[in-house]
Tab-separated table of C-alpha atoms and ligand atoms in Angstrom:
chain	number	residue	atom	x	y	z
A	316	MET	CA	8.652	-45.748	-28.983
A	317	SER	CA	7.045	-49.054	-28.163
A	318	PRO	CA	8.571	-51.056	-25.316
A	319	THR	CA	10.600	-54.050	-26.431
A	320	PRO	CA	10.988	-56.598	-23.649
A	321	PRO	CA	14.413	-58.219	-23.572
A	322	PRO	CA	14.334	-61.899	-24.432
A	323	SER	CA	14.327	-64.513	-21.755
A	324	LEU	CA	17.632	-65.866	-20.500
A	325	PRO	CA	19.536	-68.105	-22.919
A	326	ALA	CA	19.099	-71.827	-22.842
A	327	GLN	CA	21.478	-73.459	-20.406
A	328	ASN	CA	23.067	-75.725	-22.962
A	329	VAL	CA	24.260	-72.986	-25.294
A	330	GLU	CA	27.489	-71.255	-24.389
A	331	LEU	CA	27.925	-67.753	-25.670
A	332	GLN	CA	31.491	-68.709	-26.501
A	333	THR	CA	30.168	-70.857	-29.326
A	334	VAL	CA	27.955	-68.265	-30.952
A	335	SER	CA	30.393	-66.578	-33.324
A	336	ARG	CA	31.930	-69.932	-34.331
A	337	LEU	CA	28.616	-71.623	-35.058
A	338	ASN	CA	26.670	-68.579	-36.180
A	339	PRO	CA	29.193	-66.538	-38.138
A	340	GLY	CA	28.052	-63.076	-39.161
A	341	CYS	CA	26.036	-62.590	-35.963
A	342	MET	CA	26.569	-58.989	-34.826
A	343	PHE	CA	25.446	-56.266	-32.475
A	344	ILE	CA	24.637	-52.964	-34.213
A	345	VAL	CA	24.325	-49.855	-32.014
A	346	VAL	CA	22.594	-46.865	-33.580
A	347	MET	CA	24.083	-43.975	-31.676
A	348	GLY	CA	24.037	-40.193	-31.307
A	349	VAL	CA	22.739	-37.479	-29.021
A	350	SER	CA	19.073	-37.172	-28.136
A	351	GLY	CA	16.790	-36.380	-31.118
A	352	THR	CA	19.241	-37.474	-33.857
A	353	GLY	CA	16.828	-40.109	-35.129
A	354	LYS	CA	18.239	-43.230	-33.459
A	355	SER	CA	14.841	-44.880	-32.940
A	356	THR	CA	13.703	-44.041	-36.444
A	357	LEU	CA	16.878	-45.329	-38.137
A	358	GLY	CA	17.226	-48.263	-35.734
A	359	ASN	CA	13.758	-49.512	-36.610
A	360	ALA	CA	14.282	-49.066	-40.356
A	361	LEU	CA	17.719	-50.665	-40.376
A	362	ALA	CA	16.627	-53.651	-38.318
A	363	LYS	CA	13.741	-54.234	-40.713
A	364	GLU	CA	16.051	-54.060	-43.691
A	365	LEU	CA	18.551	-56.484	-42.098
A	366	ASN	CA	15.853	-58.868	-40.760
A	367	MET	CA	17.112	-58.325	-37.248
A	368	PRO	CA	15.199	-57.577	-34.050
A	369	TYR	CA	15.226	-53.960	-32.863
A	370	VAL	CA	15.420	-52.960	-29.208
A	371	GLU	CA	14.771	-49.390	-28.073
A	372	GLY	CA	17.642	-48.625	-25.731
A	373	ASP	CA	15.593	-46.057	-23.836
A	374	ASP	CA	13.296	-48.833	-22.656
A	375	LEU	CA	16.185	-50.424	-20.786
A	376	HIS	CA	16.890	-47.377	-18.601
A	377	PRO	CA	16.142	-47.891	-14.931
A	378	ARG	CA	13.137	-45.847	-13.852
A	379	ALA	CA	15.383	-43.532	-11.791
A	380	ASN	CA	17.277	-42.523	-14.953
A	381	VAL	CA	14.067	-41.657	-16.806
A	382	GLU	CA	12.847	-39.641	-13.823
A	383	LYS	CA	16.138	-37.771	-13.688
A	384	MET	CA	16.105	-36.972	-17.390
A	385	SER	CA	12.439	-35.962	-17.241
A	386	ALA	CA	13.404	-33.490	-14.523
A	387	GLY	CA	16.023	-32.006	-16.843
A	388	ILE	CA	18.997	-33.450	-14.903
A	389	PRO	CA	21.700	-34.986	-17.095
A	390	LEU	CA	22.777	-38.519	-16.203
A	391	THR	CA	26.193	-39.238	-14.711
A	392	ASP	CA	28.588	-42.061	-15.641
A	393	GLU	CA	27.370	-43.990	-12.596
A	394	ASP	CA	23.751	-43.590	-13.745
A	395	ARG	CA	24.581	-44.853	-17.221
A	396	GLU	CA	26.873	-47.758	-16.368
A	397	PRO	CA	24.198	-50.358	-15.330
A	398	TRP	CA	22.109	-49.303	-18.354
A	399	LEU	CA	25.011	-49.809	-20.763
A	400	GLU	CA	25.799	-53.162	-19.197
A	401	LEU	CA	22.146	-54.218	-19.590
A	402	ILE	CA	22.220	-53.214	-23.253
A	403	ARG	CA	25.299	-55.343	-23.903
A	404	THR	CA	23.841	-58.287	-21.996
A	405	THR	CA	20.540	-57.939	-23.894
A	406	ALA	CA	22.406	-58.085	-27.220
A	407	GLU	CA	24.248	-61.207	-26.073
A	408	HIS	CA	20.962	-62.847	-25.048
A	409	TYR	CA	19.589	-62.276	-28.545
A	410	ALA	CA	22.729	-63.788	-30.054
A	411	VAL	CA	22.359	-66.886	-27.927
A	412	GLU	CA	18.633	-67.196	-28.665
A	413	GLN	CA	19.335	-67.024	-32.379
A	414	GLN	CA	21.985	-69.713	-31.977
A	415	VAL	CA	19.418	-71.926	-30.232
A	416	GLU	CA	16.909	-71.305	-33.049
A	417	LYS	CA	19.531	-71.979	-35.698
A	418	GLU	CA	20.392	-75.281	-34.145
A	419	GLY	CA	16.686	-76.149	-34.094
A	420	ASN	CA	16.423	-75.321	-37.808
A	421	GLU	CA	19.663	-76.985	-38.862
A	422	THR	CA	17.944	-80.011	-40.355
A	423	ASP	CA	15.262	-77.964	-42.108
A	424	THR	CA	16.753	-77.191	-45.505
A	425	GLN	CA	13.582	-75.357	-46.557
A	426	ASP	CA	13.977	-72.768	-43.794
A	427	GLU	CA	12.897	-69.459	-45.397
A	428	ASN	CA	14.821	-67.391	-42.869
A	429	ALA	CA	18.090	-68.914	-44.042
A	430	LYS	CA	17.546	-67.315	-47.469
A	431	LYS	CA	16.997	-63.807	-46.111
A	432	VAL	CA	19.692	-61.138	-46.014
A	433	GLY	CA	21.215	-60.669	-42.548
A	434	GLY	CA	18.971	-61.898	-39.744
A	435	LYS	CA	21.790	-62.678	-37.408
A	436	GLY	CA	22.205	-60.236	-34.557
A	437	VAL	CA	20.335	-57.328	-33.082
A	438	VAL	CA	20.025	-53.564	-33.541
A	439	ILE	CA	19.793	-51.441	-30.386
A	440	SER	CA	19.545	-47.642	-30.127
A	441	CYS	CA	21.717	-46.029	-27.490
A	442	SER	CA	23.204	-42.557	-27.160
A	443	ALA	CA	26.661	-44.171	-26.436
A	444	LEU	CA	28.134	-40.727	-25.962
A	445	LYS	CA	31.631	-41.544	-24.617
A	446	LYS	CA	34.300	-43.938	-25.840
A	447	TYR	CA	34.316	-45.591	-22.416
A	448	TYR	CA	30.555	-46.248	-22.788
A	449	ARG	CA	31.107	-47.732	-26.235
A	450	ASP	CA	33.774	-50.027	-24.816
A	451	ILE	CA	31.204	-51.361	-22.319
A	452	LEU	CA	28.831	-51.918	-25.267
A	453	ARG	CA	31.647	-53.682	-27.154
A	454	GLY	CA	32.021	-56.048	-24.205
A	455	ARG	CA	35.577	-54.864	-23.709
A	456	ARG	CA	35.153	-53.170	-20.396
A	457	LYS	CA	33.172	-53.788	-17.274
A	458	PRO	CA	31.553	-50.712	-15.726
A	459	ALA	CA	33.707	-49.506	-12.815
A	460	SER	CA	30.702	-49.422	-10.472
A	461	LEU	CA	29.961	-53.099	-11.195
A	462	GLU	CA	33.506	-54.411	-10.815
A	463	LYS	CA	33.573	-57.321	-8.385
A	464	SER	CA	36.422	-59.107	-6.723
A	465	PRO	CA	37.051	-62.584	-8.237
A	466	GLU	CA	35.552	-64.213	-5.094
A	467	GLU	CA	32.289	-62.306	-5.609
A	468	GLN	CA	31.892	-63.292	-9.238
A	469	THR	CA	29.057	-65.762	-9.173
A	470	VAL	CA	27.485	-64.849	-12.534
A	471	PRO	CA	27.989	-67.609	-15.142
A	472	SER	CA	30.624	-66.529	-17.621
A	473	HIS	CA	28.254	-66.685	-20.602
A	474	LEU	CA	26.029	-64.014	-18.980
A	475	GLU	CA	28.861	-61.577	-18.435
A	476	PRO	CA	29.254	-58.829	-20.977
A	477	SER	CA	32.910	-59.463	-21.624
A	478	HIS	CA	32.982	-61.184	-24.977
A	479	PRO	CA	33.985	-58.673	-27.626
A	480	ASP	CA	35.153	-61.257	-30.135
A	481	ILE	CA	32.121	-63.441	-29.641
A	482	LEU	CA	29.589	-60.824	-30.591
A	483	PRO	CA	31.270	-58.240	-32.851
A	484	THR	CA	29.888	-54.744	-32.264
A	485	TYR	CA	29.404	-51.996	-34.826
A	486	PHE	CA	28.178	-48.434	-34.400
A	487	VAL	CA	26.080	-46.360	-36.793
A	488	PHE	CA	26.694	-42.786	-35.687
A	489	ILE	CA	24.155	-40.147	-36.689
A	490	ASN	CA	26.061	-36.913	-36.953
A	491	GLY	CA	24.690	-33.442	-37.535
A	492	PRO	CA	24.340	-29.802	-36.520
A	493	ARG	CA	22.815	-28.561	-33.240
A	494	LYS	CA	20.411	-26.258	-34.986
A	495	ILE	CA	18.500	-29.085	-36.699
A	496	LEU	CA	18.642	-31.245	-33.564
A	497	LEU	CA	17.121	-28.490	-31.461
A	498	ASP	CA	14.384	-27.976	-33.997
A	499	ARG	CA	13.519	-31.687	-34.046
A	500	MET	CA	13.483	-31.977	-30.279
A	501	GLN	CA	11.229	-28.930	-29.957
A	502	LYS	CA	8.786	-30.468	-32.408
A	503	ARG	CA	8.682	-33.824	-30.582
A	504	PRO	CA	5.853	-33.566	-28.078
A	505	GLY	CA	5.500	-35.685	-24.963
A	506	HIS	CA	9.059	-37.079	-24.920
A	507	PHE	CA	10.754	-37.246	-21.526
A	508	MET	CA	13.931	-35.738	-22.948
A	509	LYS	CA	13.457	-31.981	-23.185
A	510	ALA	CA	15.314	-29.783	-25.674
A	511	SER	CA	17.135	-28.048	-22.815
A	512	MET	CA	19.186	-31.261	-22.322
A	513	LEU	CA	20.662	-31.101	-25.808
A	514	ASP	CA	23.676	-28.978	-24.913
A	515	SER	CA	24.688	-31.283	-22.086
A	516	GLN	CA	24.453	-34.223	-24.513
A	517	LEU	CA	26.603	-32.410	-27.089
A	518	ARG	CA	29.181	-31.513	-24.428
A	519	THR	CA	29.389	-35.116	-23.304
A	520	LEU	CA	29.668	-36.559	-26.819
A	521	GLU	CA	33.078	-37.893	-27.736
A	522	SER	CA	32.948	-38.423	-31.476
A	523	PRO	CA	33.429	-42.068	-32.440
A	524	GLU	CA	34.588	-41.186	-35.969
A	525	ASP	CA	38.170	-42.355	-35.442
A	526	GLU	CA	37.246	-45.598	-33.700
A	527	GLU	CA	37.087	-48.991	-35.340
A	528	GLY	CA	33.770	-50.441	-36.388
A	529	VAL	CA	31.970	-47.140	-36.925
A	530	VAL	CA	29.806	-46.024	-39.852
A	531	VAL	CA	28.830	-42.346	-39.975
A	532	VAL	CA	25.504	-41.215	-41.442
A	533	GLU	CA	24.316	-37.645	-41.710
A	534	LEU	CA	21.416	-36.234	-39.726
A	535	THR	CA	20.274	-34.343	-42.814
A	536	GLN	CA	19.891	-37.516	-44.920
A	537	THR	CA	16.534	-39.202	-45.252
A	538	THR	CA	16.077	-42.397	-43.270
A	539	GLU	CA	16.253	-44.350	-46.563
A	540	GLU	CA	19.626	-42.767	-47.398
A	541	GLN	CA	20.893	-43.449	-43.928
A	542	VAL	CA	19.878	-47.108	-44.208
A	543	ARG	CA	21.705	-47.397	-47.550
A	544	VAL	CA	24.916	-45.814	-46.211
A	545	ALA	CA	24.713	-47.907	-43.044
A	546	LYS	CA	24.281	-51.149	-44.969
A	547	GLU	CA	27.198	-50.354	-47.241
A	548	GLY	CA	29.442	-49.404	-44.348
A	549	LEU	CA	28.476	-52.392	-42.243
A	550	SER	CA	29.084	-54.740	-45.178
A	551	LYS	CA	32.593	-53.310	-45.652
A	552	LEU	CA	33.438	-53.455	-41.962
A	553	SER	CA	32.031	-56.891	-41.190
A	554	GLY	CA	32.514	-58.742	-44.463
A	555	VAL	CA	28.834	-59.754	-44.373
A	556	ASP	CA	27.164	-58.772	-47.636
A	557	PHE	CA	23.999	-56.861	-46.731
A	558	ARG	CA	23.701	-55.223	-50.139
A	559	SER	CA	21.977	-58.008	-52.045
B	119	ADP	N1	16.182	-38.805	-41.311
B	119	ADP	C1	15.267	-37.991	-40.715
B	119	ADP	N2	14.851	-36.860	-41.334
B	119	ADP	C2	13.957	-36.027	-40.741
B	119	ADP	N3	13.401	-36.236	-39.518
B	119	ADP	C3	13.795	-37.343	-38.820
B	119	ADP	C4	14.729	-38.271	-39.398
B	119	ADP	N4	14.916	-39.238	-38.488
B	119	ADP	C5	14.113	-38.943	-37.432
B	119	ADP	N5	13.459	-37.803	-37.631
B	119	ADP	C6	12.531	-37.138	-36.678
B	119	ADP	O1	13.341	-36.589	-35.624
B	119	ADP	C7	12.677	-36.742	-34.384
B	119	ADP	C8	13.607	-37.530	-33.422
B	119	ADP	O2	13.707	-38.856	-33.919
B	119	ADP	P1	13.918	-40.101	-32.974
B	119	ADP	O3	14.031	-41.286	-33.860
B	119	ADP	O4	12.920	-40.137	-31.897
B	119	ADP	O5	15.367	-39.748	-32.354
B	119	ADP	P2	16.134	-40.339	-31.077
B	119	ADP	O6	15.694	-41.742	-30.922
B	119	ADP	O7	17.571	-40.199	-31.431
B	119	ADP	O8	15.797	-39.460	-29.955
B	119	ADP	C9	11.352	-37.459	-34.642
B	119	ADP	O9	10.350	-36.474	-34.721
B	119	ADP	C10	11.566	-38.112	-36.004
B	119	ADP	O10	10.385	-38.254	-36.730
B	120	6PG	O1	22.754	-41.199	-22.074
B	120	6PG	C1	21.838	-40.420	-21.855
B	120	6PG	O2	21.937	-39.308	-21.345
B	120	6PG	C2	20.474	-40.814	-22.324
B	120	6PG	O3	20.385	-42.120	-22.635
B	120	6PG	C3	20.125	-39.998	-23.510
B	120	6PG	O4	21.272	-39.798	-24.281
B	120	6PG	C4	19.137	-40.648	-24.336
B	120	6PG	O5	19.208	-40.222	-25.578
B	120	6PG	C5	17.808	-40.479	-23.723
B	120	6PG	O6	17.375	-41.768	-23.573
B	120	6PG	C6	16.892	-39.579	-24.488
B	120	6PG	O7	16.088	-40.231	-25.405
B	120	6PG	P1	16.249	-40.093	-26.982
B	120	6PG	O8	17.671	-40.500	-27.290
B	120	6PG	O9	15.218	-41.045	-27.537
B	120	6PG	O10	16.012	-38.684	-27.313
């Protein structure tokens, strides 16, 4: 799990509002599931396949959250809200950066990147256990603990994570039985998330299977199979052809 620093803030002259219009097909892909499902493994592989950057969501947790989880204490909604908001904002920063790069390359007809499959958007791993958390990641909902009165809202609108239609969000949900998860977590040495936390994660999980924009892959599949199913599902949902 190598740290992935979020990109620097977007260039002032690019409004997030313009990203989906000028860079169609740009998307935010969340690889989700409880601890130990293989989010980091699949996230890395999928991002490589789609020529997108990958960000390890665990690296965006505030230190206090990591300390809490390391001590075997499950996080609360309030603990997770700023983290979820940061994940959404990070995805939006990537989208804006890619827009800036695209504009820089516009005149370069030989640009090799333009010929690659995908390449527009970002893949981030995140447990995303509840629907309400996923709505924050979709940019549809502001975390309750971060709600401000209109007078207090000094953040420029393009930095606020409230643009669901500007950066479409899709989830790849890794689903599978507790027994295998427990086994994998027990065999994973040195990770701050101990196997004893698994049951709390499973209790908190609200399955996303009936929600829009969700592809389900099985825990028991190989990473290669998961990538294939994810690509097919994402192509169908988004209309972007990742299969070629
Ligand atoms: N498709 C898979 N098949 C078998 N083992 C896997 C698969 N994906 C991941 N693993 C293993 O499961 C463990 C947890 O994977 P990891 O990617 O760290 O999960 P998460 O990020 O969800 O906690 C690791 O030891 C990893 O090598
Ligand atoms: O929402 C949470 O309680 C945590 O974010 C948790 O779900 C997450 O999964 C941890 O970061 C563990 O790390 P792994 O997911 O890498 O096991």
